[in-house]
Coordinates of C-alpha atoms and ligand atoms in Angstrom, one line a residue:
X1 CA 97.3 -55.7 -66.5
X2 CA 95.2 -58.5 -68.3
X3 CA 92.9 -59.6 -65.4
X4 CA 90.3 -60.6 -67.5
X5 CA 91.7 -64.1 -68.4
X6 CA 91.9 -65.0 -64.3
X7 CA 87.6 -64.2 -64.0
X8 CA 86.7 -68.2 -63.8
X9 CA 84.2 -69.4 -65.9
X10 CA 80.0 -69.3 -65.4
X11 CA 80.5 -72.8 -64.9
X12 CA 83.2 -72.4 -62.3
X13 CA 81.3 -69.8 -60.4
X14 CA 78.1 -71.9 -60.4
X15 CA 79.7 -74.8 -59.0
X16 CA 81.2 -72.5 -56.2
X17 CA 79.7 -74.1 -53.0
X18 CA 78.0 -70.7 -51.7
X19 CA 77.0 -70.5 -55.1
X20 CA 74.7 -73.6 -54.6
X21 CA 73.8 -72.1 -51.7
X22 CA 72.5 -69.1 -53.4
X23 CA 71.0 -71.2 -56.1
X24 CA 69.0 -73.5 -53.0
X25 CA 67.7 -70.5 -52.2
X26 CA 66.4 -68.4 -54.4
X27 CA 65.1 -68.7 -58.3
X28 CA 67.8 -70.3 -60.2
X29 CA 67.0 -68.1 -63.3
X30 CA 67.5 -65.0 -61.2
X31 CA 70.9 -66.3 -59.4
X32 CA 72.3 -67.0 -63.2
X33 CA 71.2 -63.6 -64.4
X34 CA 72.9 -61.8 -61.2
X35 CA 76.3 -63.9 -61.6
X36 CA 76.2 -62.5 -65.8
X37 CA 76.1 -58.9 -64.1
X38 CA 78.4 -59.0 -61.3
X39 CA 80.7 -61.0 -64.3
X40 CA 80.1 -58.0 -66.6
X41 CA 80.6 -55.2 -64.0
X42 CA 83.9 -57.1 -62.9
X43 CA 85.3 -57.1 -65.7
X44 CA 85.2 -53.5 -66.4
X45 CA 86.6 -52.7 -62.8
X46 CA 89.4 -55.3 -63.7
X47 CA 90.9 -54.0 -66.3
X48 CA 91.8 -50.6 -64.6
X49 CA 92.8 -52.8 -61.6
X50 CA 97.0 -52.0 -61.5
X51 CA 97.7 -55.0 -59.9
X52 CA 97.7 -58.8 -61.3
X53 CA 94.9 -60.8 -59.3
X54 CA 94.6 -64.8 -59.3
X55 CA 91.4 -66.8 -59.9
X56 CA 91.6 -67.5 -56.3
X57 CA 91.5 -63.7 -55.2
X58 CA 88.7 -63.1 -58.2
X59 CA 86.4 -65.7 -57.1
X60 CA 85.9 -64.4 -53.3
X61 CA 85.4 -60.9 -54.6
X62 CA 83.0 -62.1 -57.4
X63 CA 81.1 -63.9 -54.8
X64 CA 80.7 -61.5 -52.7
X65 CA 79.2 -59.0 -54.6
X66 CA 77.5 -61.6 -56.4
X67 CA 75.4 -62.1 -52.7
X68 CA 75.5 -58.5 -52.3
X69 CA 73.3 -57.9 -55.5
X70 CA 70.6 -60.8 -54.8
X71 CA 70.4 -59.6 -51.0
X72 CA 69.6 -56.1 -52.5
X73 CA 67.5 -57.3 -54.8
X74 CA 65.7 -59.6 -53.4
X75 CA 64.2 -57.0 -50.5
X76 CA 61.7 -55.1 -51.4
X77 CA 61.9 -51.1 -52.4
X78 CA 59.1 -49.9 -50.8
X79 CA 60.1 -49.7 -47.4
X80 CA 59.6 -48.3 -43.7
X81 CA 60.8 -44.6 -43.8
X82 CA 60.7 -43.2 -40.2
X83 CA 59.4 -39.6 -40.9
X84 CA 61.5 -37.3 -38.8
X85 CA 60.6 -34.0 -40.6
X86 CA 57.5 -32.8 -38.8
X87 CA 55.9 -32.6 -42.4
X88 CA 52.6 -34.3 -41.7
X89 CA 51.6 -34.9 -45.4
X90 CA 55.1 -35.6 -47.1
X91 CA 53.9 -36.5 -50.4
X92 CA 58.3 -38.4 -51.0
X93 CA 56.8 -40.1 -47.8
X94 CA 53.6 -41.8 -49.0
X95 CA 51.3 -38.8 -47.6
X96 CA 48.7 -40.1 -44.9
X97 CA 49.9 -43.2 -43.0
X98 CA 46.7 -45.4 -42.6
X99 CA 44.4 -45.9 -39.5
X100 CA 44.1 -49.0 -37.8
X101 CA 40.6 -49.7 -39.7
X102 CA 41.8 -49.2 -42.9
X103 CA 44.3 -51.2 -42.1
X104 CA 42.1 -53.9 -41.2
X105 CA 39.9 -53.8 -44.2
X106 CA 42.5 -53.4 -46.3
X107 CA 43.9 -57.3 -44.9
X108 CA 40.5 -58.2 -45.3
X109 CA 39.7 -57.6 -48.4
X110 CA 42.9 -57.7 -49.9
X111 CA 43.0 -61.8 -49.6
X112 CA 39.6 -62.8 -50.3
X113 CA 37.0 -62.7 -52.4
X114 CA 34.7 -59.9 -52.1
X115 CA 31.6 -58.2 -54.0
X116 CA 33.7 -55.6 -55.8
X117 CA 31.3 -55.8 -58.6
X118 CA 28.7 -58.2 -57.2
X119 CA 25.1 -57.2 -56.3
X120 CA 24.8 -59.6 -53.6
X121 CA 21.1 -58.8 -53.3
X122 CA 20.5 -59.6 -56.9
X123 CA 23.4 -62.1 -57.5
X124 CA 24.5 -59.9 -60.7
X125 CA 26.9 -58.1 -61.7
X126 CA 27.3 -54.5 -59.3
X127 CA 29.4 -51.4 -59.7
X128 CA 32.8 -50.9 -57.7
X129 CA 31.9 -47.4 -57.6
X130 CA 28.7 -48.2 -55.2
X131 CA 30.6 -49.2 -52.4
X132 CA 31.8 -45.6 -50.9
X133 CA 29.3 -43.5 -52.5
X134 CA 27.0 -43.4 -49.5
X135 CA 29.3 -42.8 -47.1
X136 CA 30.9 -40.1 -48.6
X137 CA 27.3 -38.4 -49.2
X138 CA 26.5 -39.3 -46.0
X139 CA 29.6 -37.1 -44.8
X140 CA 29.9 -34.5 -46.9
X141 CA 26.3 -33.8 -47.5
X142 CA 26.6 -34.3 -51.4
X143 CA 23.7 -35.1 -53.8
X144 CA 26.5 -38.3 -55.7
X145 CA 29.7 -39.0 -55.4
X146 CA 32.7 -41.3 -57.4
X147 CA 35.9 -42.0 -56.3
X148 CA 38.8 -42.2 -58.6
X149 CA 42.5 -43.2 -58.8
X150 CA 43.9 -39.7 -57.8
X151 CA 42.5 -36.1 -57.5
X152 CA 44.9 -35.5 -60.7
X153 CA 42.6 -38.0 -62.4
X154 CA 39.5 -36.4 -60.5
X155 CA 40.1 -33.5 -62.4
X156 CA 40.8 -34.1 -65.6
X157 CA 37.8 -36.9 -65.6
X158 CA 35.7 -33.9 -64.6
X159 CA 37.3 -31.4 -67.2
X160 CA 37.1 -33.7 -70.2
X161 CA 33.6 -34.9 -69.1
X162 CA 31.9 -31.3 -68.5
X163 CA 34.3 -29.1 -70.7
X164 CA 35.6 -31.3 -73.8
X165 CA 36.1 -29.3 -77.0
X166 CA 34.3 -26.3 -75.4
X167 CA 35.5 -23.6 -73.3
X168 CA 36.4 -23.6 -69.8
X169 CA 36.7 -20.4 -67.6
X170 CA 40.0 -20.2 -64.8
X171 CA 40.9 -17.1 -62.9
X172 CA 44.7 -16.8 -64.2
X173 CA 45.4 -16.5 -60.4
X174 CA 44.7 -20.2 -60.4
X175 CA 47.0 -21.6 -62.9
X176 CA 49.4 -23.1 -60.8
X177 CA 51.5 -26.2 -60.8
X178 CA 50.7 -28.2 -57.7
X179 CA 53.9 -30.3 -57.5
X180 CA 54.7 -33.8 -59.1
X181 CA 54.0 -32.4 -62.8
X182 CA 50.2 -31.4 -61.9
X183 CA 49.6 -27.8 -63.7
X184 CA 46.3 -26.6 -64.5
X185 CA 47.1 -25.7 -68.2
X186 CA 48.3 -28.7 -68.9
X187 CA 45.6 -31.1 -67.0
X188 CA 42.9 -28.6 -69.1
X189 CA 45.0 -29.3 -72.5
X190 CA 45.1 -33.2 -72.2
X191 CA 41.0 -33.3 -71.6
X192 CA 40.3 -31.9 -74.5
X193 CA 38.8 -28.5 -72.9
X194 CA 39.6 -24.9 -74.3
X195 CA 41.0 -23.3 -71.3
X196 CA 40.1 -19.2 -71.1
X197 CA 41.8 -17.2 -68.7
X198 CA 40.4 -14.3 -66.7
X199 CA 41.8 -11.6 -64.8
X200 CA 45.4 -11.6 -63.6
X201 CA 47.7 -13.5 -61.3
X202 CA 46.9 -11.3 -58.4
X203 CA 43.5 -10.2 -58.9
X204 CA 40.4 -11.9 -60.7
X205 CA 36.5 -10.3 -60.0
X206 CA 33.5 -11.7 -61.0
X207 CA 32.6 -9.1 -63.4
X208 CA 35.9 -11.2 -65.8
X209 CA 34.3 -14.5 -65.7
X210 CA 30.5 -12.9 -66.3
X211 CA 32.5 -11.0 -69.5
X212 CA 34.3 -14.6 -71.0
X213 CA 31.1 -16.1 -70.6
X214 CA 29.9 -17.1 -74.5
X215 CA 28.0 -19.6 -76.2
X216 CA 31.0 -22.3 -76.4
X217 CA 31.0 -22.2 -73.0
X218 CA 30.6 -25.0 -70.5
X219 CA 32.3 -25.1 -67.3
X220 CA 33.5 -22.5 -65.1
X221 CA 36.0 -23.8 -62.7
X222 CA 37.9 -23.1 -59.4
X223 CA 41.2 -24.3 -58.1
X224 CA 42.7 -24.6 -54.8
X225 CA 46.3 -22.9 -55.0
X226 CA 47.9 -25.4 -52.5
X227 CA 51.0 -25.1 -52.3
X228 CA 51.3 -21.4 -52.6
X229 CA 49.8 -18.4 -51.5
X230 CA 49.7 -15.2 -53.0
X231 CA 49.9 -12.4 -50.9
X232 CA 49.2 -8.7 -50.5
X233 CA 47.7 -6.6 -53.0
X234 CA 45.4 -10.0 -54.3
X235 CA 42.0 -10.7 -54.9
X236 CA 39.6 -13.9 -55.9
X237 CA 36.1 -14.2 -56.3
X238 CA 34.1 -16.4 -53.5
X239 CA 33.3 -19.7 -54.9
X240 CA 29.8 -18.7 -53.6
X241 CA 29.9 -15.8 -56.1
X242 CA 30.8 -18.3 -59.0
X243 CA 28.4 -20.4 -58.3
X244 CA 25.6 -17.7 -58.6
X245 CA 26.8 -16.8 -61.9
X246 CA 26.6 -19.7 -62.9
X247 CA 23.1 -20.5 -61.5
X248 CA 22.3 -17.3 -63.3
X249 CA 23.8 -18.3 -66.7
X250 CA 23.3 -22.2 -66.4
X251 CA 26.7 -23.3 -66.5
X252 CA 28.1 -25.9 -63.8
X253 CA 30.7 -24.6 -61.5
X254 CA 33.2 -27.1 -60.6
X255 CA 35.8 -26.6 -57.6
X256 CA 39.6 -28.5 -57.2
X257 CA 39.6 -28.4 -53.6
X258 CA 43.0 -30.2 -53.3
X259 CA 43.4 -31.3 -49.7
X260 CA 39.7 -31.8 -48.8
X261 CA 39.0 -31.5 -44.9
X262 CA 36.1 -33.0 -43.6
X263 CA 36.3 -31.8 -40.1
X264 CA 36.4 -28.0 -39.3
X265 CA 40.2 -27.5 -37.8
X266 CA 40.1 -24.2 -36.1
X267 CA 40.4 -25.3 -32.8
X268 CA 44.0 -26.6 -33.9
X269 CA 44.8 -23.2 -35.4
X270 CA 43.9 -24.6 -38.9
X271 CA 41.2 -22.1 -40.5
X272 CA 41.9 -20.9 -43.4
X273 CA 40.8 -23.4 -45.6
X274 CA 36.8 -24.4 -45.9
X275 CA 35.5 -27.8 -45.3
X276 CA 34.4 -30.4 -48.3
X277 CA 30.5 -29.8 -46.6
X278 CA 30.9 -26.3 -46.5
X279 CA 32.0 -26.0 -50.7
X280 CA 29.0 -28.6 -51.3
X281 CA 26.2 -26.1 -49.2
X282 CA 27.5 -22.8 -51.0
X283 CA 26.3 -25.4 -54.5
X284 CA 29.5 -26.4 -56.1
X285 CA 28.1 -28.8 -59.0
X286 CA 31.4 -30.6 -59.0
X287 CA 34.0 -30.8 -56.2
X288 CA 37.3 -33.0 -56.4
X289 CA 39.6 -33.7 -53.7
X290 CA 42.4 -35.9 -52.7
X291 CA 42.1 -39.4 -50.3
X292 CA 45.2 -39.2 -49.1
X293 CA 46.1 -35.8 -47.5
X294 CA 44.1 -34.3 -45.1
X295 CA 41.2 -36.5 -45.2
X296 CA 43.6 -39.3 -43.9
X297 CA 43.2 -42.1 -46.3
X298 CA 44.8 -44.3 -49.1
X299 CA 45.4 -42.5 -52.5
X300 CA 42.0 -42.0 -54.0
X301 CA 40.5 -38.9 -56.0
X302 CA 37.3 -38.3 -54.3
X303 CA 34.2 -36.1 -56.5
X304 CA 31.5 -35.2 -54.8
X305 CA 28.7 -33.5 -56.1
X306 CA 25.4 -33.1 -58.3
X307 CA 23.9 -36.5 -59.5
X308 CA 23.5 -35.6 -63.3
X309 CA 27.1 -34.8 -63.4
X310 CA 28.3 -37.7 -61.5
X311 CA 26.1 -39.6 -63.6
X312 CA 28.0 -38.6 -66.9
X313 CA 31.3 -38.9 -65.4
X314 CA 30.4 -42.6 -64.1
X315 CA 29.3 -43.3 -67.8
X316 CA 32.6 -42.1 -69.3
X317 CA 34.9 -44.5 -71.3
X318 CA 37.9 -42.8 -69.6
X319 CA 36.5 -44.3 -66.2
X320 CA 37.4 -47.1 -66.9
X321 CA 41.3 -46.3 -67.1
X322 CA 41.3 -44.2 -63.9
X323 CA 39.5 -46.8 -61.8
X324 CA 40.2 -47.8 -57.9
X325 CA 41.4 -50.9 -57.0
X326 CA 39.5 -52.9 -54.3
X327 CA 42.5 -52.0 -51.8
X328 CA 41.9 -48.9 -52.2
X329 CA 38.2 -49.1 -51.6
X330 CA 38.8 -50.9 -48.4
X331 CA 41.3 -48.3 -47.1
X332 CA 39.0 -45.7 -48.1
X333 CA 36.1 -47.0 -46.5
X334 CA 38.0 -47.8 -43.3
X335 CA 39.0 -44.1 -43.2
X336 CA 35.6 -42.5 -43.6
X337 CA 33.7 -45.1 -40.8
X338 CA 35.9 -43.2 -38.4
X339 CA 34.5 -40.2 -39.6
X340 CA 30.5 -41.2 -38.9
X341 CA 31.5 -42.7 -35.3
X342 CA 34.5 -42.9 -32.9
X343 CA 37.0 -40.1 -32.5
X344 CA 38.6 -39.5 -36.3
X345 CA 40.8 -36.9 -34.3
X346 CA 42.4 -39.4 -32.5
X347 CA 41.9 -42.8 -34.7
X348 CA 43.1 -41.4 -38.1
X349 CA 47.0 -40.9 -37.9
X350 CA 47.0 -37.5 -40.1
X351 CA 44.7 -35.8 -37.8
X352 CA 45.9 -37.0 -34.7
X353 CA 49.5 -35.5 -35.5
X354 CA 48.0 -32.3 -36.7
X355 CA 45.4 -31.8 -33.4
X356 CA 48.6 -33.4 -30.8
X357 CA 48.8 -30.5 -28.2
X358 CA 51.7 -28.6 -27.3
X359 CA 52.4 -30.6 -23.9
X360 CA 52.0 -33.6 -25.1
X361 CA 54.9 -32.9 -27.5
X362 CA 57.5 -31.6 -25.3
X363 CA 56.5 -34.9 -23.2
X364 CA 57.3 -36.8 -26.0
X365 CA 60.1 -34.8 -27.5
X366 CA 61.5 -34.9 -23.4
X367 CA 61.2 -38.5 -23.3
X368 CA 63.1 -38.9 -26.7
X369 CA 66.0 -36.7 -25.5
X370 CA 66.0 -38.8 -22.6
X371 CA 66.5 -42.2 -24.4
X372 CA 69.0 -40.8 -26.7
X373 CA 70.8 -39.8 -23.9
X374 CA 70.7 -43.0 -22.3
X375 CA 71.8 -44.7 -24.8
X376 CA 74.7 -42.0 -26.4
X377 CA 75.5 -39.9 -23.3
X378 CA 79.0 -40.2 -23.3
X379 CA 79.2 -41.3 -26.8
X380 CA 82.8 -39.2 -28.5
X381 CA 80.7 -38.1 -31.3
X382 CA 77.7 -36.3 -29.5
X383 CA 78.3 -33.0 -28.9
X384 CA 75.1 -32.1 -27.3
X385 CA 71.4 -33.2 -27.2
X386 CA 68.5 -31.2 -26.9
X387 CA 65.1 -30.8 -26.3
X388 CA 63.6 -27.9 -28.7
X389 CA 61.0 -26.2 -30.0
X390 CA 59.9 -26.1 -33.9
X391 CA 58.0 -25.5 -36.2
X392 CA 55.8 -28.4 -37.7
X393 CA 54.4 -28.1 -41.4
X394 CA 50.4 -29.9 -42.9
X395 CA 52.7 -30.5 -46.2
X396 CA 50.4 -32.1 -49.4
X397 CA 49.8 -28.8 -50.5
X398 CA 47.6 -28.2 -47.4
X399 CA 47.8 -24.6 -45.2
X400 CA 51.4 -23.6 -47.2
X401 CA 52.2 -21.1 -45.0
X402 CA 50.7 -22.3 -41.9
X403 CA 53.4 -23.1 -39.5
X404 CA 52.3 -25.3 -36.8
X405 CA 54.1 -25.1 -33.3
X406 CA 56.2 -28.6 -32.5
X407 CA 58.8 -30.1 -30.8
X408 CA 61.7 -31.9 -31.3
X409 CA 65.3 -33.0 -30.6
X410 CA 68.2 -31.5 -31.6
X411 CA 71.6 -33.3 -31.9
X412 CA 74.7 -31.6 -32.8
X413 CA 77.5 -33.9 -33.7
X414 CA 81.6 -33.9 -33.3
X415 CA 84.6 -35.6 -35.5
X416 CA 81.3 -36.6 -38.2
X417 CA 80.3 -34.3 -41.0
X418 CA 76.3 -34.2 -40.1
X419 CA 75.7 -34.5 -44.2
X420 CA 77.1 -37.5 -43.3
X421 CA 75.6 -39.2 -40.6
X422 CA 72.2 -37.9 -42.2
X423 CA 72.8 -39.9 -45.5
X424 CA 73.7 -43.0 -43.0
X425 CA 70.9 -43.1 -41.4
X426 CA 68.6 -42.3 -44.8
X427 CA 70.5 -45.9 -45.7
X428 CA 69.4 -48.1 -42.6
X429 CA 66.3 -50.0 -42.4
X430 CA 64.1 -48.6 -41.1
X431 CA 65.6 -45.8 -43.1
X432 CA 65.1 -42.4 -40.8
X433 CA 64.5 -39.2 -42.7
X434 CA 65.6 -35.8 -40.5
X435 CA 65.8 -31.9 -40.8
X436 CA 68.7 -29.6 -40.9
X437 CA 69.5 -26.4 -39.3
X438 CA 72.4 -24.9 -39.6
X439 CA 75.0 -27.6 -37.5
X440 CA 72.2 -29.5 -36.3
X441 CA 70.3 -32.4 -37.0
X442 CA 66.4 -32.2 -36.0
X443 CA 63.7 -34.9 -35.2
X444 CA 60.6 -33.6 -34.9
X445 CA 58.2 -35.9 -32.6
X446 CA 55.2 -34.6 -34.5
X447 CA 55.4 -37.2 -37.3
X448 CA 56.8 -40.4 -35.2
X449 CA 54.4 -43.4 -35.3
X450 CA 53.9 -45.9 -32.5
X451 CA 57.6 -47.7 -31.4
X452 CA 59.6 -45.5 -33.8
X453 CA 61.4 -43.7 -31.0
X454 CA 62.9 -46.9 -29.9
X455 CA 64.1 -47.5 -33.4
X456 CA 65.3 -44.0 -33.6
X457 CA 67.8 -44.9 -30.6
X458 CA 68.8 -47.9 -31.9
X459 CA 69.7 -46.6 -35.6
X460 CA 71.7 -42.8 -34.1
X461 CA 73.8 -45.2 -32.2
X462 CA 74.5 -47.7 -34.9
X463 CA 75.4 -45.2 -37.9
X464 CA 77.6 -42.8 -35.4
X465 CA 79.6 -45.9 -34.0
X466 CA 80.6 -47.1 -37.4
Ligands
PLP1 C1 47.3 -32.3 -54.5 C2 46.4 -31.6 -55.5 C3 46.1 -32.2 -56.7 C4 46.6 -33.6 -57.1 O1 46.0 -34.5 -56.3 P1 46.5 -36.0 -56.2 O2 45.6 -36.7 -55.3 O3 47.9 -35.9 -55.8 O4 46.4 -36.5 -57.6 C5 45.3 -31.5 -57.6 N1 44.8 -30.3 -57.3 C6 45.1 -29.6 -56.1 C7 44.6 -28.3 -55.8 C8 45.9 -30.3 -55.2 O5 46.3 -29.7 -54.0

């Protein structure tokens, strides 16, 4: 069937009343390149299309996908993803919502002018990297400190600035990929170190780093596994072991801590991992860690640690191309002020979700159930609504096999495939992002923010009644 002749013209489409409308509205440029797609796409789809269509039937299609494709395009990407997973760190998910102060500073900052690099005392130029450095000594007890893009970029900025073209010593328990493309190997091959393994993937001693230690060697170096765990018949030496070797042969010893806490969290079940203070008193020379898990911030790679390496990090060309932005520095140093005063358990959003007692969640996950039910009690395609019990995960790499004890709701549906509504509401704005188990649908309360509940309500109702 030849369609193709029946598409009208640019000209004819422009002059299309809702058209103008279009072109009133937004960039005139970017309505013109739209219609040339939609045109394109059209015309592929036409000629498959069985039937013959006249311009009059084109045009009202063509338009309307026409205002389709500058109303998706003209919102923004990045958008509000209620987190209904119970993962407190989801890395897909933008890791640590913000605190109200970082929030603030970040306003602040982010539309004025401000002494990034300004000595204001001197009225010369200042560093960027100044402006946290104190605070994050004064927390975490740490002789210097530098904060970079991302702990990825903390590391290898470390790596190629201590171990470059010489030899640096990892336990092979400890070459792991973290996730998002992060392996050890790899981050050790692009900074230029020589990376010697020790020992074996489940047990490394002292006594095989003191034996690779030679003459070409610069670093020895420590890495958080994250994300995974090994278990049973496993050994690794105590970073405070490593560090005395290296006090005894003169080499630094630097630590990937990963996740980075800054507050003990054993009262919350939470103890298996040591605090950023408690790495710097056993002597790391060099620790790294990230700004946006557990620590609660925006993403920053945080490295703490002895002045004179600092210092030869901070003089390092490749600073310059891992360097934090002054939103970043705001949100940072909104984070850690709730750390020196206030109540960082309640005020910064990551911790509060990880420390929120067991009561207080089956209140909450109670008084979801409640509005759901409200809303879709007698709704044909609920088949029942629940308050449960879960389990809750940190997520970012943080306590892997820690499960922590939740609560949530659980919805099973009728005459809807639960794929289905799930993708549905993934679509929606606010877009709501939920577990699966087995025939059910679960939202965990753990991870909800302030007024998402009522959205929750509002978005169930609207995909299931389509
Ligand atoms: C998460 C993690 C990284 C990467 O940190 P980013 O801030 O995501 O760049 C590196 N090392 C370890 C051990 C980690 O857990």
């Amino acid at each position: 069937m030849n369609n193709l002749k029946n598409i009208p013209s640019m000209d004819e489409i422009l002059n299309h009343s809702e058209v103008d409308g279009l072109i009133k509205k937004y960039n005139r440029g970017f309505v013109l390149r739209a219609a040339r797609q939609v045109v394109t796409t059209m015309r592929g789809e036409l000629r498959q299309y069985p039937e013959e269509l006249g311009k009059d039937q084109i045009m009202p299609m063509l338009i309307g996908k026409l205002i389709n494709s500058i109303e998706n395009l003209s919102r923004p990407t990045l958008q509000h993803v209620i987190n209904g997973t119970g993962v407190v760190l989801h890395t897909n998910l933008g890791r640590a919502p913000l605190g109200e102060k970082a929030l603030f500073y970040l306003m602040q900052m982010g539309g004025r002018y401000n002494n990034l690099e300004m000595d204001l005392e001197k009225g010369e130029r200042g560093s960027r990297y100044g402006h946290v450095e104190e605070l994050i000594r004064a927390i975490t007890g740490a002789e210097a400190a530098l904060v970079v893009n991302n702990n990825a970029a903390a590391v290898m900025l470390g790596l190629t600035t201590l171990g470059k073209n010489r030899e640096v010593i990892v336990s092979r328990g400890q070459l792991v990929e973290i996730g998002g493309a992060f392996r050890i190997p790899e981050v050790m091959k692009l900074s230029g170190a020589r990376l010697v393994e020790v020992g074996t993937t489940n047990k490394t001693y002292l006594a095989d780093y003191a034996q690779a230690i030679t003459e070409e060697t610069a670093l020895l170096f420590s890495a958080h596994t994250s994300n995974y765990k090994i278990v049973g018949f496993s050994a690794e030496v105590k970073i405070e072991e490593l560090v005395a070797l290296g006090r005894e042969r003169n080499l630094p010893v630097m630590q990937d801590l990963g996740s980075g806490i800054l507050l003990p969290l054993e009262q919350w079940g939470l103890r298996e991992e040591p605090t950023v203070q408690e790495c710097i008193a056993s002597g790391v020379d060099v620790l790294t860690f990230s700004g946006d898990k557990l620590l609660g911030g925006p993403q920053a790679g945080i490295i703490a640690g002895k002045k004179e390496y600092i210092e030869a990090m901070k003089n390092n060309q490749l600073l310059r191309a891992l360097r934090v932005d002054k939103l970043t520095i705001a949100a940072l140093e909104g984070t850690l002020l709730e750390y020196l005063a206030g109540n960082p358990m309640q005020n910064i959003p990551v911790l509060r979700m990880l420390s929120s007692d067991i009561g207080e969640l089956r209140k909450r996950s109670m008084r979801l159930k409640r509005k759901l039910q409200a809303k879709l009690k007698d709704h044909p395609r609920i088949e029942s609504l629940k308050s449960v019990v879960l389990e809750d995960m940190v997520g970012g790499g943080a306590f892997p096999t820690h499960k922590l004890p939740g609560h949530g709701v659980e919805i099973r549906f009728r005459g809807i495939n639960l794929e289905e509504v799930a993708l549905r509401l993934r679509r929606s704005r606010p877009a709501l992002l939920t577990r699966k188990q087995e025939n059910s649908m679960l939202i965990s309360v753990r991870t909800l923010l302030d007024r998402e509940e009522d959205s929750i309500v509002e978005l169930l109702a609207e995909v299931i009644s389509r």
